[in-house]
Coordinates of C-alpha atoms in Angstrom, one line a residue:
M22 CA 41.9 40.6 96.3
R23 CA 42.1 36.9 96.9
K24 CA 41.0 34.7 94.0
F25 CA 39.4 32.0 96.1
F26 CA 36.3 32.8 98.2
V27 CA 37.1 29.9 100.6
C28 CA 40.4 31.6 101.5
L29 CA 38.7 35.0 101.9
F30 CA 36.0 33.5 104.1
S31 CA 38.7 31.8 106.3
L32 CA 40.6 35.1 106.6
V33 CA 37.4 36.9 107.7
L34 CA 36.9 34.3 110.4
I35 CA 40.5 34.5 111.6
F36 CA 40.4 38.3 111.7
S37 CA 37.0 38.3 113.5
C38 CA 38.4 35.9 116.2
T39 CA 41.6 38.0 116.5
A40 CA 39.6 41.2 116.9
C41 CA 37.3 39.6 119.5
K42 CA 40.3 38.3 121.4
S43 CA 42.0 41.7 121.4
K44 CA 38.9 43.3 122.9
D45 CA 38.5 40.5 125.4
D46 CA 42.1 41.0 126.5
L47 CA 41.4 44.7 127.0
G48 CA 38.3 44.0 129.1
E49 CA 40.2 41.5 131.2
I50 CA 43.0 43.9 131.8
A51 CA 40.6 46.7 132.6
S52 CA 38.8 44.7 135.4
N53 CA 42.0 44.8 137.5
L54 CA 42.9 48.5 137.2
S55 CA 42.3 51.7 139.1
N56 CA 39.3 53.8 137.9
Y57 CA 39.4 57.6 137.5
T58 CA 36.2 59.5 137.3
I59 CA 36.9 63.1 136.4
T60 CA 34.7 66.2 135.9
V61 CA 35.9 69.5 134.6
D62 CA 33.9 72.8 134.3
L63 CA 35.8 75.1 132.0
N64 CA 35.0 78.8 132.0
D65 CA 35.5 81.3 129.2
D66 CA 38.4 82.9 131.1
M67 CA 40.2 79.6 131.0
S68 CA 39.7 78.9 134.7
A69 CA 38.2 75.6 135.7
T70 CA 36.9 73.7 138.7
A71 CA 37.5 69.9 138.7
K72 CA 37.0 66.8 140.7
V73 CA 38.8 63.4 140.6
Q74 CA 37.1 60.4 142.1
L75 CA 39.7 57.6 142.2
D76 CA 38.9 53.9 142.9
Y77 CA 42.5 52.9 143.6
I78 CA 43.8 49.3 143.6
N79 CA 47.0 48.4 145.3
S80 CA 48.7 46.4 142.6
S81 CA 51.9 46.1 144.5
Q82 CA 53.0 43.4 146.9
D83 CA 53.4 45.9 149.7
A84 CA 51.0 47.2 152.3
L85 CA 50.4 51.0 151.6
T86 CA 49.7 53.7 154.2
E87 CA 49.7 56.6 151.7
I88 CA 49.3 57.3 148.0
K89 CA 51.3 60.0 146.2
F90 CA 50.0 62.0 143.2
H91 CA 51.8 64.0 140.5
L92 CA 50.5 67.6 140.2
Y93 CA 52.1 68.5 136.9
P94 CA 50.3 71.9 136.5
Q95 CA 52.4 73.2 139.4
F96 CA 55.3 73.6 137.0
F97 CA 53.3 76.0 134.8
K98 CA 52.8 78.3 137.8
E99 CA 54.8 81.5 138.3
G100 CA 57.8 81.0 140.5
A101 CA 58.7 77.5 139.2
T102 CA 62.4 77.8 138.5
D103 CA 62.4 74.9 136.0
S104 CA 60.8 76.2 132.8
V105 CA 58.3 73.8 131.1
V106 CA 60.2 74.6 127.8
S107 CA 63.8 75.3 126.9
R108 CA 65.0 78.8 126.7
T109 CA 65.2 78.6 122.9
K110 CA 61.5 77.7 122.7
L111 CA 60.1 80.4 125.1
N112 CA 59.0 82.8 122.4
E113 CA 57.3 80.0 120.5
A114 CA 55.5 78.7 123.6
Y115 CA 54.5 82.1 124.8
P116 CA 53.8 84.2 121.7
N117 CA 51.9 86.8 123.7
G118 CA 54.4 87.0 126.5
M119 CA 54.9 84.9 129.7
S120 CA 51.7 83.5 131.1
Y121 CA 51.2 81.3 134.1
S122 CA 48.8 78.7 135.5
E123 CA 47.0 78.7 138.8
F124 CA 46.5 75.4 140.6
E125 CA 45.1 74.5 144.0
V126 CA 43.8 71.4 145.6
T127 CA 40.8 72.5 147.7
R128 CA 39.7 69.2 149.4
V129 CA 40.8 65.6 149.8
Q130 CA 38.7 62.8 151.1
V131 CA 39.6 59.2 151.7
E132 CA 36.6 56.8 152.0
N133 CA 34.4 59.9 152.4
V134 CA 36.4 61.3 155.3
D135 CA 38.1 64.6 154.9
C136 CA 41.9 64.7 155.3
S137 CA 44.6 67.3 155.2
V138 CA 45.9 68.7 151.9
V139 CA 49.6 67.9 152.1
Y140 CA 52.1 68.9 149.3
S141 CA 55.7 67.8 149.0
E142 CA 58.7 68.1 146.8
E143 CA 60.3 71.4 145.7
F144 CA 57.4 72.9 143.8
N145 CA 54.6 71.3 145.8
N146 CA 54.3 69.1 142.8
I147 CA 53.4 65.9 144.8
L148 CA 50.2 65.5 146.8
D149 CA 50.6 63.1 149.7
V150 CA 47.3 61.4 150.7
K151 CA 47.4 59.5 154.0
L152 CA 45.1 56.6 154.1
N153 CA 42.6 55.9 156.9
K154 CA 43.8 52.3 157.2
T155 CA 46.6 50.1 155.7
L156 CA 45.8 49.1 152.1
M157 CA 46.8 45.5 151.5
P158 CA 47.8 44.1 148.1
N159 CA 44.8 43.9 145.7
E160 CA 42.6 45.9 148.0
R161 CA 40.9 49.1 146.9
T162 CA 40.3 52.5 148.4
Q163 CA 38.3 55.5 147.3
I164 CA 39.9 58.9 147.1
I165 CA 38.2 62.2 146.1
I166 CA 40.2 65.3 145.2
D167 CA 38.6 68.6 144.5
Y168 CA 40.8 71.2 142.8
S169 CA 40.9 74.2 140.5
F170 CA 43.2 75.5 137.8
T171 CA 43.7 78.3 135.3
L172 CA 45.2 77.5 131.9
P173 CA 48.2 79.6 130.9
N174 CA 48.3 81.3 127.5
C175 CA 50.9 78.8 126.4
E176 CA 51.1 76.6 123.3
H177 CA 52.0 73.5 125.2
R178 CA 50.4 70.4 126.7
F179 CA 48.6 72.4 129.4
G180 CA 47.5 75.8 128.0
Y181 CA 45.8 77.6 125.1
G182 CA 46.7 79.3 121.9
K183 CA 44.9 81.3 119.2
N184 CA 43.2 78.2 117.8
T185 CA 43.0 75.4 120.5
I186 CA 42.9 74.6 124.2
N187 CA 45.1 71.8 125.3
I188 CA 44.2 70.1 128.6
A189 CA 46.6 67.4 129.3
N190 CA 48.4 66.2 132.4
F191 CA 45.8 68.3 134.2
Y192 CA 44.7 66.1 137.0
P193 CA 46.3 64.5 140.1
I194 CA 47.6 61.2 138.8
A195 CA 48.8 58.4 141.1
C196 CA 52.6 58.0 141.1
V197 CA 53.9 54.6 140.1
Y198 CA 54.8 52.5 143.2
E199 CA 57.8 50.3 142.7
N200 CA 60.8 49.0 144.6
G201 CA 59.2 50.0 147.9
E202 CA 58.5 53.6 147.1
F203 CA 56.5 56.0 144.9
N204 CA 58.3 57.4 141.9
V205 CA 58.1 61.2 142.2
S206 CA 60.2 62.4 139.3
P207 CA 59.5 66.0 138.5
Y208 CA 58.5 67.8 135.3
N209 CA 61.3 68.6 132.9
S210 CA 61.6 70.7 129.8
N211 CA 63.3 67.9 128.0
G212 CA 61.1 65.2 126.5
D213 CA 58.1 63.7 128.1
P214 CA 58.7 63.4 131.9
F215 CA 55.8 61.1 132.6
Y216 CA 55.4 57.6 134.1
S217 CA 52.1 56.1 134.9
E218 CA 50.2 52.8 135.2
M219 CA 47.3 51.6 133.1
S220 CA 43.9 52.8 134.4
N221 CA 40.3 53.2 133.3
Y222 CA 38.8 56.7 132.8
H223 CA 35.4 58.3 132.7
V224 CA 35.8 62.0 132.0
T225 CA 33.2 64.7 131.6
I226 CA 34.1 68.2 130.5
T227 CA 31.6 71.1 130.5
A228 CA 32.5 74.0 128.3
D229 CA 31.1 76.5 125.8
S230 CA 28.9 74.8 123.2
D231 CA 30.9 76.4 120.4
L232 CA 33.9 74.2 121.3
V233 CA 34.4 70.9 119.6
V234 CA 36.0 68.4 122.0
A235 CA 38.6 65.7 121.1
G236 CA 39.5 63.3 123.9
T237 CA 41.1 60.0 124.8
G238 CA 38.6 57.1 124.4
E239 CA 35.1 57.0 123.2
K240 CA 32.7 59.9 123.3
V241 CA 29.8 58.4 125.1
D242 CA 27.5 61.3 125.9
E243 CA 26.7 64.9 125.1
N244 CA 24.3 67.1 127.1
V245 CA 23.5 70.7 126.2
S246 CA 22.2 73.2 128.8
N247 CA 21.9 76.8 127.7
S248 CA 25.2 77.7 126.1
Q249 CA 27.1 74.9 127.8
T250 CA 27.8 71.3 126.6
S251 CA 28.9 68.5 128.8
T252 CA 30.9 65.9 126.8
S253 CA 31.7 62.5 128.4
F254 CA 34.5 60.1 127.4
S255 CA 35.1 56.6 128.5
A256 CA 38.5 54.9 128.1
S257 CA 39.5 51.4 129.3
A258 CA 43.1 50.3 130.0
V259 CA 44.9 53.5 129.0
R260 CA 48.0 55.2 130.6
D261 CA 46.8 58.8 130.7
F262 CA 44.0 61.1 129.5
A263 CA 44.0 64.2 127.3
L264 CA 41.6 66.7 125.8
V265 CA 41.8 69.3 123.0
L266 CA 39.1 71.9 122.4
S267 CA 38.5 74.4 119.6
D268 CA 35.7 76.4 118.0
K269 CA 37.6 76.0 114.6
F270 CA 37.6 72.2 114.4
S271 CA 36.4 70.3 111.4
V272 CA 36.3 66.5 111.7
I273 CA 36.7 63.8 109.2
E274 CA 36.9 60.1 109.9
E275 CA 37.6 56.6 108.5
K276 CA 37.0 53.2 110.0
V277 CA 39.8 50.6 110.1
N278 CA 38.9 47.2 111.3
N279 CA 37.1 48.0 114.6
T280 CA 38.7 51.4 115.1
N281 CA 37.2 54.8 114.2
I282 CA 40.0 57.1 113.2
Y283 CA 39.3 60.8 113.4
Y284 CA 41.1 63.9 112.2
Y285 CA 40.3 67.1 114.0
Y286 CA 41.8 70.1 112.1
F287 CA 41.5 73.7 111.0
Y288 CA 42.9 75.4 107.9
D289 CA 44.2 72.2 106.3
E290 CA 44.0 71.7 102.5
N291 CA 45.7 68.3 103.0
A292 CA 43.1 67.0 105.5
S293 CA 42.3 63.8 103.6
S294 CA 45.9 62.8 103.0
N295 CA 46.7 63.5 106.6
L296 CA 43.9 61.3 107.8
K297 CA 45.2 58.7 105.4
A298 CA 48.7 58.9 107.0
G299 CA 47.1 58.0 110.4
V300 CA 45.0 55.2 108.8
D301 CA 48.1 53.7 107.1
A302 CA 50.1 54.0 110.3
I303 CA 47.4 52.1 112.4
K304 CA 47.2 49.4 109.7
T305 CA 51.0 49.0 109.4
F306 CA 51.8 49.0 113.1
S307 CA 48.9 46.6 113.7
D308 CA 50.5 44.2 111.2
L309 CA 54.0 44.7 112.4
F310 CA 53.5 44.6 116.2
S311 CA 50.0 43.7 117.3
D312 CA 46.4 44.8 116.6
Y313 CA 45.4 48.2 117.9
P314 CA 42.8 47.1 120.4
Y315 CA 40.9 50.4 121.0
S316 CA 37.8 51.6 119.3
T317 CA 39.0 55.2 118.6
F318 CA 42.1 57.0 117.5
S319 CA 42.2 60.8 117.2
I320 CA 44.7 62.9 115.2
V321 CA 44.4 66.5 116.4
K322 CA 45.9 69.5 114.8
T323 CA 46.7 72.0 117.6
D324 CA 48.7 74.9 118.9
F325 CA 51.8 73.2 120.2
V326 CA 55.3 74.3 120.6
Y327 CA 56.9 71.0 119.5
G328 CA 56.2 68.9 116.4
G329 CA 53.8 66.5 118.2
M330 CA 52.8 64.8 121.4
E331 CA 51.3 61.4 122.1
Y332 CA 48.5 60.5 124.5
P333 CA 46.4 57.3 124.6
N334 CA 44.0 57.2 121.7
L335 CA 44.9 60.8 120.8
I336 CA 47.9 62.5 119.3
M337 CA 48.6 66.2 119.0
I338 CA 50.2 67.5 115.8
S339 CA 51.6 71.0 115.8
A340 CA 50.0 73.6 113.5
D341 CA 53.5 75.0 113.1
V342 CA 54.6 72.0 111.0
S343 CA 54.3 73.6 107.6
D344 CA 55.9 71.0 105.3
P345 CA 53.2 68.5 104.2
D346 CA 55.7 65.6 104.2
D347 CA 57.0 66.4 107.7
Y348 CA 53.5 66.8 109.0
K349 CA 52.6 63.3 107.9
N350 CA 55.9 62.0 109.3
V351 CA 54.9 63.5 112.7
I352 CA 51.5 61.7 112.4
V353 CA 53.3 58.4 111.8
H354 CA 55.8 58.9 114.7
E355 CA 53.1 59.8 117.2
T356 CA 50.9 56.9 116.0
A357 CA 53.7 54.5 116.7
H358 CA 53.7 55.8 120.3
Q359 CA 50.4 54.1 120.7
W360 CA 52.4 50.9 121.0
W361 CA 55.6 52.3 122.5
Y362 CA 54.5 54.3 125.6
G363 CA 50.8 53.6 125.1
M364 CA 50.4 49.9 125.4
V365 CA 54.0 49.2 126.4
G366 CA 54.9 51.8 129.0
N367 CA 58.2 52.8 130.6
D368 CA 59.7 55.4 132.9
E369 CA 60.0 58.2 130.4
F370 CA 62.0 60.3 132.8
L371 CA 64.7 57.7 133.5
Y372 CA 64.7 55.9 130.2
P373 CA 63.5 58.4 127.5
W374 CA 65.2 56.4 124.8
L375 CA 63.3 53.2 125.5
D376 CA 60.1 54.5 123.9
E377 CA 61.3 57.4 121.8
A378 CA 64.1 55.5 119.9
L379 CA 61.9 52.5 119.2
T380 CA 59.1 54.8 118.1
E381 CA 61.4 56.8 115.8
Y382 CA 62.7 53.6 114.2
S383 CA 59.2 52.2 113.9
S384 CA 58.4 55.3 111.9
I385 CA 61.3 54.5 109.5
L386 CA 60.1 50.9 109.2
F387 CA 56.7 52.3 108.2
Y388 CA 58.1 53.6 104.9
D389 CA 59.3 50.1 104.0
Y390 CA 55.7 49.1 103.7
N391 CA 54.1 52.2 102.4
D392 CA 54.8 53.8 99.0
G393 CA 53.6 57.2 98.1
Y394 CA 55.4 59.0 101.0
N395 CA 58.5 61.0 100.2
F396 CA 60.7 59.2 102.7
T397 CA 62.7 55.9 102.4
H398 CA 64.3 53.8 105.1
A399 CA 67.8 54.3 103.6
E400 CA 67.5 58.0 103.2
M401 CA 66.2 58.6 106.7
V402 CA 69.0 56.6 108.3
S403 CA 71.6 58.3 106.1
A404 CA 70.2 61.7 107.2
C405 CA 70.4 60.6 110.9
K406 CA 74.0 59.6 110.5
D407 CA 74.9 62.9 108.8
N408 CA 73.0 65.0 111.3
Y409 CA 74.5 63.1 114.3
S410 CA 78.0 63.5 113.0
L411 CA 77.5 67.2 112.5
F412 CA 76.0 67.5 116.0
I413 CA 79.1 65.8 117.5
T414 CA 81.5 68.0 115.5
V415 CA 79.8 71.2 116.5
Y416 CA 79.6 70.3 120.2
E417 CA 83.2 69.1 120.4
D418 CA 84.3 72.3 118.7
V419 CA 82.4 74.5 121.2
L420 CA 82.8 72.4 124.4
G421 CA 85.8 70.3 123.6
T422 CA 83.9 67.1 124.6
I423 CA 80.4 65.8 124.8
D424 CA 78.6 63.1 126.8
T425 CA 76.8 60.9 124.2
S426 CA 75.3 58.5 126.7
M427 CA 71.5 57.8 126.5
R428 CA 70.5 59.0 130.0
A429 CA 67.7 60.4 132.1
I430 CA 66.1 63.6 130.7
N431 CA 67.2 65.8 133.6
L432 CA 70.9 64.9 132.9
Y433 CA 70.9 66.6 129.5
D434 CA 72.3 70.2 129.7
T435 CA 70.6 71.2 126.4
E436 CA 67.6 70.2 124.4
P437 CA 69.7 69.4 121.3
E438 CA 71.7 66.9 123.4
Y439 CA 68.5 65.2 124.5
T440 CA 67.2 65.1 120.9
Y441 CA 70.3 63.8 119.2
C442 CA 71.2 61.2 121.9
T443 CA 67.6 59.9 122.3
Y444 CA 66.1 60.0 118.9
V445 CA 68.8 60.3 116.3
K446 CA 71.4 58.1 118.0
G447 CA 68.6 55.7 118.9
V448 CA 67.8 55.3 115.2
L449 CA 71.4 54.5 114.4
M450 CA 71.5 52.0 117.3
Y451 CA 68.5 50.1 116.0
D452 CA 69.5 50.2 112.4
S453 CA 72.9 48.8 113.1
L454 CA 71.2 45.8 114.8
Y455 CA 68.6 45.6 112.0
Q456 CA 71.4 45.4 109.4
V457 CA 73.0 42.5 111.2
V458 CA 70.1 40.3 112.3
G459 CA 67.8 41.2 109.3
E460 CA 64.2 42.3 109.1
K461 CA 62.6 39.0 110.1
K462 CA 64.4 38.6 113.4
F463 CA 64.3 42.3 114.2
V464 CA 60.5 42.5 113.8
A465 CA 60.1 39.2 115.7
S466 CA 62.0 40.7 118.6
I467 CA 59.8 43.8 118.7
K468 CA 56.7 41.6 118.6
K469 CA 58.1 39.5 121.5
Y470 CA 58.9 42.7 123.5
F471 CA 55.3 43.9 122.9
E472 CA 53.6 40.6 123.8
E473 CA 55.7 40.2 127.0
N474 CA 55.1 43.7 128.2
K475 CA 51.8 44.9 126.9
Y476 CA 49.7 46.9 129.3
K477 CA 52.6 47.0 131.7
N478 CA 55.7 49.1 132.3
A479 CA 58.9 47.8 130.7
T480 CA 62.6 48.2 131.4
P481 CA 65.7 48.2 129.2
D482 CA 66.3 44.6 130.4
N483 CA 62.9 43.5 129.1
L484 CA 63.8 44.9 125.7
I485 CA 67.2 43.3 125.6
S486 CA 65.8 40.0 126.7
A487 CA 63.3 40.0 123.9
F488 CA 66.0 40.7 121.3
E489 CA 68.3 38.0 122.7
S490 CA 65.6 35.4 122.7
E491 CA 64.6 36.0 119.1
C492 CA 68.1 36.6 117.7
G493 CA 69.7 33.8 119.6
V494 CA 72.8 35.8 120.7
E495 CA 74.0 37.8 123.7
L496 CA 73.1 41.5 123.1
K497 CA 73.5 43.2 126.5
S498 CA 77.0 44.3 125.6
F499 CA 75.7 45.7 122.3
F500 CA 73.0 47.8 123.9
S501 CA 75.2 48.8 126.8
S502 CA 77.9 50.2 124.4
W503 CA 75.3 52.4 122.7
I504 CA 73.5 53.5 125.9
E505 CA 76.8 54.3 127.7
G506 CA 78.1 56.3 124.8
K507 CA 81.0 54.0 123.9
V508 CA 80.1 53.7 120.2
T509 CA 81.9 56.2 117.9
I510 CA 79.8 57.5 115.0
R511 CA 81.5 59.7 112.4

């Protein structure tokens, strides 16, 4: 606590102005984005009918005659030759045997005029919507898509388990338009194969009243009718939208600055300390990078095949993470994603390391500023080096050689290759730079990267430019040697 009240009063004024500026920035950004209004009616048999009403703005410099949409649920259907999880994870993802989704677009309208439902790509995973007239830069058009889906019994982003229902990547989402075309990269079992623009969302889900609903953004309304409850969420300037439902949820919360932090959980004797991990992470990363500008942040324990998954304002933490320290570490990692992927986006299919490596190293930096957690910066980097060396040795013994480049997710033959080259090697890359330039320049570089790319999609060149600017040296060759696999680590 400060000794002098004058200083304390000044700090309060500074904080208040900073918080207001952050919210003003968010509102200004939101006014120039596309708007999704989504309704979902979820039945007890896990089938649903849904509607997307999209107010789409052409934010490119080109005239558009069509808009393409990702249909990620198509990859959960029977017959998709690319599994949504690796072979080694099939039994964990499908504990009750293989289960599949159903998904169908039933109607498309552009400016209230019906148009044909046209699918493209190998698994009909892209919806092509032809426009009634050419859409010029900064002009808007209205598109309505009616569709239905059935969730698979799958402990993944899109599916349900014994405790929770995960409804993520469930709606037609506009493909990013860049370099004269729409990016139509498909789903992949490695990593997070997503790429999207910032948008505003208003989402209403109607489901059994016994289900507690966690979602992206603020819960703005609840209406009960018979045994059904309609829950509405509003989220401004976010990259995606996700929901998790359960009849087992308990909820605790704590307010940090202007953000309400919630923990949705079941069967958790460490609930208070897990909420604290999220609180500490929001505080630390706000201090290190930039203020968290949203009014809500939800940590959600769920049935999930991997350790965790990030969505705007909401993170999924797998109920299968049994070690208390590891569970908190997953919370810290996924919270860091609110900055790297959430506010600063990137093509996660083409450059998975761009957000994942920085997120993982941000998690390590977290422990420099927070005592009471059973991890330290030095120990975690040392473990990464040992594990990476073992990985290289094993793969070379088995295969004779290994590609250690940091590449697109579809170019990894196995999940371990993706994990070690993206996360573990990414930590070693950043730590080697951290040790040379020091904490002050390293953190200043990350801050600059954030400020120059917040609410946009960044590229590796944007990251390198920020580091070169703050460190005062040429670093393209440094990053290239790591990315291209030219660095030897033993």
